Coordinates of C-alpha atoms in Angstrom, one line a residue:
X170 CA -32.9 14.1 -9.0
X171 CA -34.6 14.5 -4.5
X172 CA -35.0 17.7 -3.8
X173 CA -35.9 19.0 0.0
X174 CA -37.1 22.1 0.9
X175 CA -34.2 24.9 2.3
X176 CA -33.8 23.0 6.3
X177 CA -35.7 20.3 4.2
X178 CA -34.5 20.6 0.7
X179 CA -31.3 19.5 -0.7
X180 CA -30.0 17.5 -4.1
X181 CA -28.5 13.9 -3.9
X182 CA -27.4 14.0 -7.3
X183 CA -25.7 16.4 -9.0
X184 CA -24.5 16.6 -13.0
X185 CA -20.9 16.4 -14.3
X186 CA -19.6 18.8 -17.5
X187 CA -18.0 17.5 -20.1
X188 CA -17.1 20.2 -22.8
X189 CA -20.4 22.4 -23.4
X190 CA -21.2 23.7 -27.0
X191 CA -19.4 20.7 -27.6
X192 CA -20.9 17.3 -27.3
X193 CA -21.4 17.2 -30.8
X194 CA -17.4 16.0 -30.4
X195 CA -17.4 15.0 -26.9
X196 CA -16.1 10.9 -29.0
X197 CA -13.1 13.6 -30.2
X198 CA -12.3 15.4 -27.9
X199 CA -12.4 11.8 -25.8
X200 CA -10.0 9.8 -27.7
X201 CA -6.5 12.0 -26.8
X202 CA -8.0 12.3 -22.8
X203 CA -7.6 8.1 -23.3
X204 CA -4.8 8.3 -25.0
X205 CA -3.4 10.7 -22.2
X206 CA -4.8 8.4 -19.4
X207 CA -3.0 5.3 -21.1
X208 CA -0.1 6.0 -21.2
X209 CA -0.5 7.8 -17.7
X210 CA -1.6 4.0 -16.0
X211 CA 0.8 2.2 -18.1
X212 CA 3.9 4.8 -17.3
X213 CA 3.2 4.6 -14.2
X214 CA 2.7 1.2 -13.8
X215 CA 5.9 0.4 -15.5
X216 CA 8.1 2.3 -13.2
X217 CA 6.9 0.6 -10.4
X218 CA 7.8 -3.0 -11.8
X219 CA 11.2 -1.4 -13.2
X220 CA 12.2 -0.1 -9.5
X221 CA 10.8 -3.2 -8.2
X222 CA 12.5 -5.7 -10.5
X223 CA 15.5 -4.4 -11.4
X224 CA 18.6 -4.1 -8.6
X225 CA 19.8 -1.2 -10.4
X226 CA 17.0 0.7 -9.1
X227 CA 16.7 -0.1 -5.6
X228 CA 18.5 3.5 -4.3
X229 CA 16.5 6.1 -2.7
X230 CA 15.5 8.4 -5.2
X231 CA 14.4 5.4 -6.9
X232 CA 12.1 4.3 -4.2
X233 CA 10.9 8.1 -4.1
X234 CA 10.0 7.5 -7.8
X235 CA 8.3 5.0 -7.1
X236 CA 6.0 6.2 -4.5
X237 CA 5.6 9.2 -6.6
X238 CA 4.5 6.6 -9.2
X239 CA 2.2 5.5 -6.6
X240 CA 0.4 9.0 -6.1
X241 CA 0.0 9.4 -9.7
X242 CA -1.7 6.5 -10.5
X243 CA -4.3 7.4 -7.5
X244 CA -4.5 10.7 -9.2
X245 CA -5.3 9.0 -12.0
X246 CA -8.0 6.8 -11.3
X247 CA -9.6 10.0 -8.9
X248 CA -11.1 11.5 -12.1
X249 CA -10.7 8.9 -14.9
X250 CA -14.3 6.7 -14.8
X251 CA -16.1 10.3 -14.3
X252 CA -13.7 11.6 -16.8
X253 CA -14.7 9.2 -19.5
X254 CA -17.9 8.4 -18.3
X255 CA -18.2 11.8 -19.2
X256 CA -17.3 12.0 -22.6
X257 CA -17.7 8.8 -23.4
X258 CA -21.4 7.1 -22.4
X259 CA -23.1 10.8 -21.7
X260 CA -23.7 9.1 -18.0
X261 CA -23.1 13.0 -16.3
X262 CA -25.8 11.7 -13.1
X263 CA -23.6 11.3 -9.6
X264 CA -24.9 10.8 -5.8
X265 CA -23.6 12.8 -3.6
X266 CA -21.0 10.0 -1.3
X267 CA -20.0 8.6 -4.7
X268 CA -18.8 12.6 -5.5
X269 CA -17.5 13.8 -2.5
X270 CA -15.9 10.7 -1.7
X271 CA -13.8 11.2 -5.5
X272 CA -13.3 15.5 -4.3
X273 CA -10.9 13.8 -1.0
X274 CA -9.3 11.5 -2.6
X275 CA -8.3 14.0 -5.3
X276 CA -7.4 16.3 -3.0
X277 CA -5.6 14.0 -0.7
X278 CA -3.7 12.1 -4.1
X279 CA -3.1 16.3 -4.9
X280 CA -1.3 17.3 -1.7
X281 CA 0.3 13.7 -1.4
X282 CA 2.1 14.5 -5.2
X283 CA 3.2 18.0 -3.7
X284 CA 4.6 16.9 0.0
X285 CA 6.8 13.3 -2.4
X286 CA 8.1 16.2 -4.6
X287 CA 9.1 18.0 -2.0
X288 CA 11.1 14.5 -0.5
X289 CA 12.7 14.2 -4.0
X290 CA 14.1 17.6 -3.5
X291 CA 15.8 16.6 -0.1
X292 CA 16.6 13.2 -2.0
X293 CA 18.5 15.4 -4.3
X294 CA 20.0 17.7 -2.2
X295 CA 21.5 15.1 0.1
X296 CA 22.4 13.1 -3.0
X297 CA 24.9 16.0 -3.6
X298 CA 25.6 17.1 -0.3
X299 CA 26.7 14.5 1.6
X300 CA 27.2 11.5 -1.5
X301 CA 29.4 8.9 0.3
X302 CA 26.1 8.9 3.7
X303 CA 23.4 9.1 0.7
X304 CA 22.5 5.2 1.3
X305 CA 22.8 5.6 4.9
X306 CA 21.0 8.4 5.7
X307 CA 18.0 7.7 3.0
X308 CA 17.9 3.6 4.0
X309 CA 14.7 1.9 2.3
X310 CA 13.1 1.4 5.6
X311 CA 13.3 5.2 6.1
X312 CA 12.6 6.0 2.3
X313 CA 9.2 3.6 3.3
X314 CA 7.7 5.2 6.3
X315 CA 8.5 8.8 4.7
X316 CA 6.3 7.6 1.7
X317 CA 3.7 6.4 4.9
X318 CA 3.8 9.8 6.7
X319 CA 3.0 12.0 3.2
X320 CA 0.4 9.9 3.0
X321 CA -1.4 10.1 6.3
X322 CA -1.1 13.6 6.2
X323 CA -2.3 14.4 3.0
X324 CA -5.7 12.4 3.8
X325 CA -6.3 13.7 7.3
X326 CA -5.5 17.7 6.3
X327 CA -8.3 16.9 4.1
X328 CA -10.8 15.0 5.9
X329 CA -12.5 18.0 8.0
X330 CA -14.1 20.0 4.9
X331 CA -14.4 16.7 3.3
X332 CA -16.3 15.5 6.4
X333 CA -18.5 18.6 6.5
X334 CA -19.7 18.4 3.1
X335 CA -22.1 15.1 4.0
X336 CA -23.6 18.1 6.8
X337 CA -24.5 20.5 4.6
X338 CA -27.6 21.6 2.4
X339 CA -27.0 21.7 -1.9
X340 CA -30.4 24.0 -2.8
X341 CA -28.1 25.7 -5.9
X342 CA -29.7 23.4 -8.7
X343 CA -27.1 23.0 -11.9
X344 CA -23.7 21.7 -13.0
X345 CA -20.8 21.2 -11.4
X346 CA -18.0 22.8 -13.2
X347 CA -15.9 20.0 -14.1
X348 CA -15.9 16.8 -14.7
X349 CA -15.3 15.1 -11.6
X350 CA -16.5 16.9 -8.4
X351 CA -15.9 19.9 -7.2
X352 CA -19.0 21.0 -5.6
X353 CA -19.2 23.7 -2.7
X354 CA -20.3 26.7 -5.3
X355 CA -23.9 24.5 -4.7
X356 CA -24.0 24.2 -1.4
X357 CA -26.6 26.9 0.6
X358 CA -25.0 26.1 3.7
X359 CA -22.3 28.0 5.2
X360 CA -19.6 27.0 3.6
X361 CA -16.6 29.3 5.4
X362 CA -15.1 27.1 7.5
X363 CA -14.7 25.3 4.8
X364 CA -13.1 27.9 2.2
X365 CA -11.2 29.3 4.7
X366 CA -10.3 26.2 5.9
X367 CA -8.8 25.0 2.1
X368 CA -7.4 28.0 1.2
X369 CA -5.0 27.9 5.0
X370 CA -3.8 24.3 4.3
X371 CA -3.1 25.1 0.4
X372 CA -1.1 28.0 2.3
X373 CA 0.9 26.0 4.5
X374 CA 0.9 22.4 2.8
X375 CA 1.6 23.5 0.0
X376 CA 3.0 26.9 0.4
X377 CA 5.7 25.3 2.6
X378 CA 6.6 22.2 -0.1
X379 CA 7.2 25.1 -2.4
X380 CA 9.2 26.9 -0.1
X381 CA 11.0 24.2 0.4
X382 CA 11.9 23.1 -2.9
X383 CA 12.6 26.1 -3.0
X384 CA 15.4 26.6 -0.3
X385 CA 16.6 22.5 -1.0
X386 CA 18.2 24.1 -4.2
X387 CA 19.3 27.1 -3.5
X388 CA 21.5 24.9 -0.5
X389 CA 21.9 22.5 -4.3
X390 CA 23.3 25.4 -6.2
X391 CA 25.6 26.9 -3.3
X392 CA 27.4 23.1 -3.3
X393 CA 27.6 22.7 -7.0
X394 CA 28.9 25.7 -7.1
X395 CA 31.5 25.1 -5.0
X396 CA 32.6 22.0 -6.6
X397 CA 36.6 22.8 -8.4
X398 CA 36.0 19.8 -11.7
X399 CA 33.1 22.0 -14.3
X400 CA 32.2 18.5 -15.2
X401 CA 31.7 17.1 -12.0
X402 CA 29.2 20.1 -11.4
X403 CA 27.5 19.6 -14.9
X404 CA 26.8 16.3 -14.2
X405 CA 25.3 17.2 -9.9
X406 CA 22.9 19.5 -11.6
X407 CA 21.6 16.8 -14.1
X408 CA 20.4 14.7 -11.3
X409 CA 18.1 17.0 -10.7
X410 CA 16.6 17.7 -14.2
X411 CA 14.2 15.2 -13.9
X412 CA 12.5 16.6 -10.4
X413 CA 12.5 20.3 -11.9
X414 CA 10.9 19.4 -14.9
X415 CA 8.0 16.9 -12.3
X416 CA 8.1 20.5 -10.0
X417 CA 6.9 22.1 -12.8
X418 CA 4.5 19.9 -14.9
X419 CA 2.7 19.8 -11.5
X420 CA 2.4 22.8 -10.1
X421 CA 2.5 24.7 -13.6
X422 CA -1.1 23.3 -14.7
X423 CA -2.6 23.9 -10.5
X424 CA -0.9 28.1 -10.9
X425 CA -3.0 28.0 -14.2
X426 CA -6.3 26.5 -12.8
X427 CA -6.5 28.8 -10.3
X428 CA -5.6 32.1 -11.9
X429 CA -8.5 31.3 -14.5
X430 CA -11.1 30.2 -11.7
X431 CA -9.6 33.5 -9.8
X432 CA -10.2 36.1 -13.0
X433 CA -11.3 34.2 -16.3
X434 CA -14.9 34.2 -14.8
X435 CA -16.6 35.3 -18.1
X436 CA -14.1 33.2 -20.1
X437 CA -15.8 30.3 -21.6
X438 CA -16.3 27.0 -19.6
X439 CA -15.0 25.5 -22.4
X440 CA -11.6 26.8 -20.5
X441 CA -12.1 26.2 -17.2
X442 CA -12.7 22.5 -18.2
X443 CA -9.9 22.0 -20.6
X444 CA -8.3 23.0 -17.0
X445 CA -9.5 21.4 -15.2
X446 CA -8.9 18.4 -17.2
X447 CA -5.0 19.4 -17.3
X448 CA -3.6 19.8 -13.6
X449 CA -5.9 16.9 -13.1
X450 CA -4.3 14.4 -16.2
X451 CA -1.1 16.3 -17.2
X452 CA 1.6 15.5 -13.7
X453 CA 1.0 11.9 -13.9
X454 CA 1.1 12.0 -18.0
X455 CA 4.9 13.5 -18.0
X456 CA 6.8 12.4 -14.7
X457 CA 7.0 8.4 -16.3
X458 CA 7.8 9.8 -19.7
X459 CA 10.5 12.2 -18.0
X460 CA 12.2 9.7 -15.8
X461 CA 12.3 7.2 -19.0
X462 CA 13.5 9.6 -20.9
X463 CA 16.3 11.8 -18.9
X464 CA 17.0 9.0 -16.9
X465 CA 20.0 7.0 -17.9
X466 CA 19.2 4.3 -15.1
X467 CA 15.4 4.3 -15.8
X468 CA 16.6 3.8 -20.0
X469 CA 18.7 1.8 -19.6
X470 CA 15.7 -0.9 -17.3
X471 CA 13.2 0.2 -19.9
X472 CA 15.5 -1.3 -22.8
X473 CA 17.0 -3.7 -20.9
X474 CA 12.8 -5.0 -20.6
X475 CA 12.1 -4.3 -24.4
X476 CA 15.7 -6.5 -25.6
X477 CA 14.5 -9.7 -23.3
X478 CA 11.2 -9.6 -25.0
X479 CA 12.2 -9.4 -28.2
X480 CA 14.3 -12.5 -27.0
X481 CA 11.8 -14.0 -26.1

């Protein structure tokens, strides 16, 4: 670990945290975590393959689902190397540049996930409120443009605090809170900009995403209730179930992690590590499972691929 004085002293290597006090069980703990990463990767790759190859899935809803799958893959790959490296090989050391880059990509993909979930709520709104113009309003090029804009937004809003991390002095020794990088608390420089900016973008970006999702579903509910046929009302609402579950799978763990960080300072470090791991792994793991189980077209496409494989 390289050390220099305060206007000269700075750590350039940091230590990642596994499950404190349970180091002897890391190999066993790694099994469900590895299985979660494996299912998340295979599930999201399968979704991408199906959307690309199945003509019946060449619709706006599934294009947005493909964008969500790419985001989930990015979220997985941002943390997989360090999480499994700590659990399998006790590879806890990580350099300054690698740590900042990991934190930047993790935060960028998290904001991207939130933005895509908002875009998918608009997709459901357009599909239910304007069914005859749905494919025209949300054409393939428009969905691709929306995905590019959301990705650019997520990268840009997290760039400023990430760049400032390179200028900080890190004179507080100690391990990071998780098996991935969250290094601001180890800095001894003035971190007020990062703290205030981070709070603002969470409130403005994720907060506005949640607000617009709620507004979208308020309009959807109003539209559905105006449909005369009870069967058609149920059919319209069923198209939203997968998206609502995906929203809950993302925001509930994030909220839980925030509560633990805010009110659980005296809780066991294992609780913090567990909640941090769940918050980054649970959405990419559950999204392909939810859409595969709850969406008839995805389920049928999977069964078609499986049956073709058996025939071969």
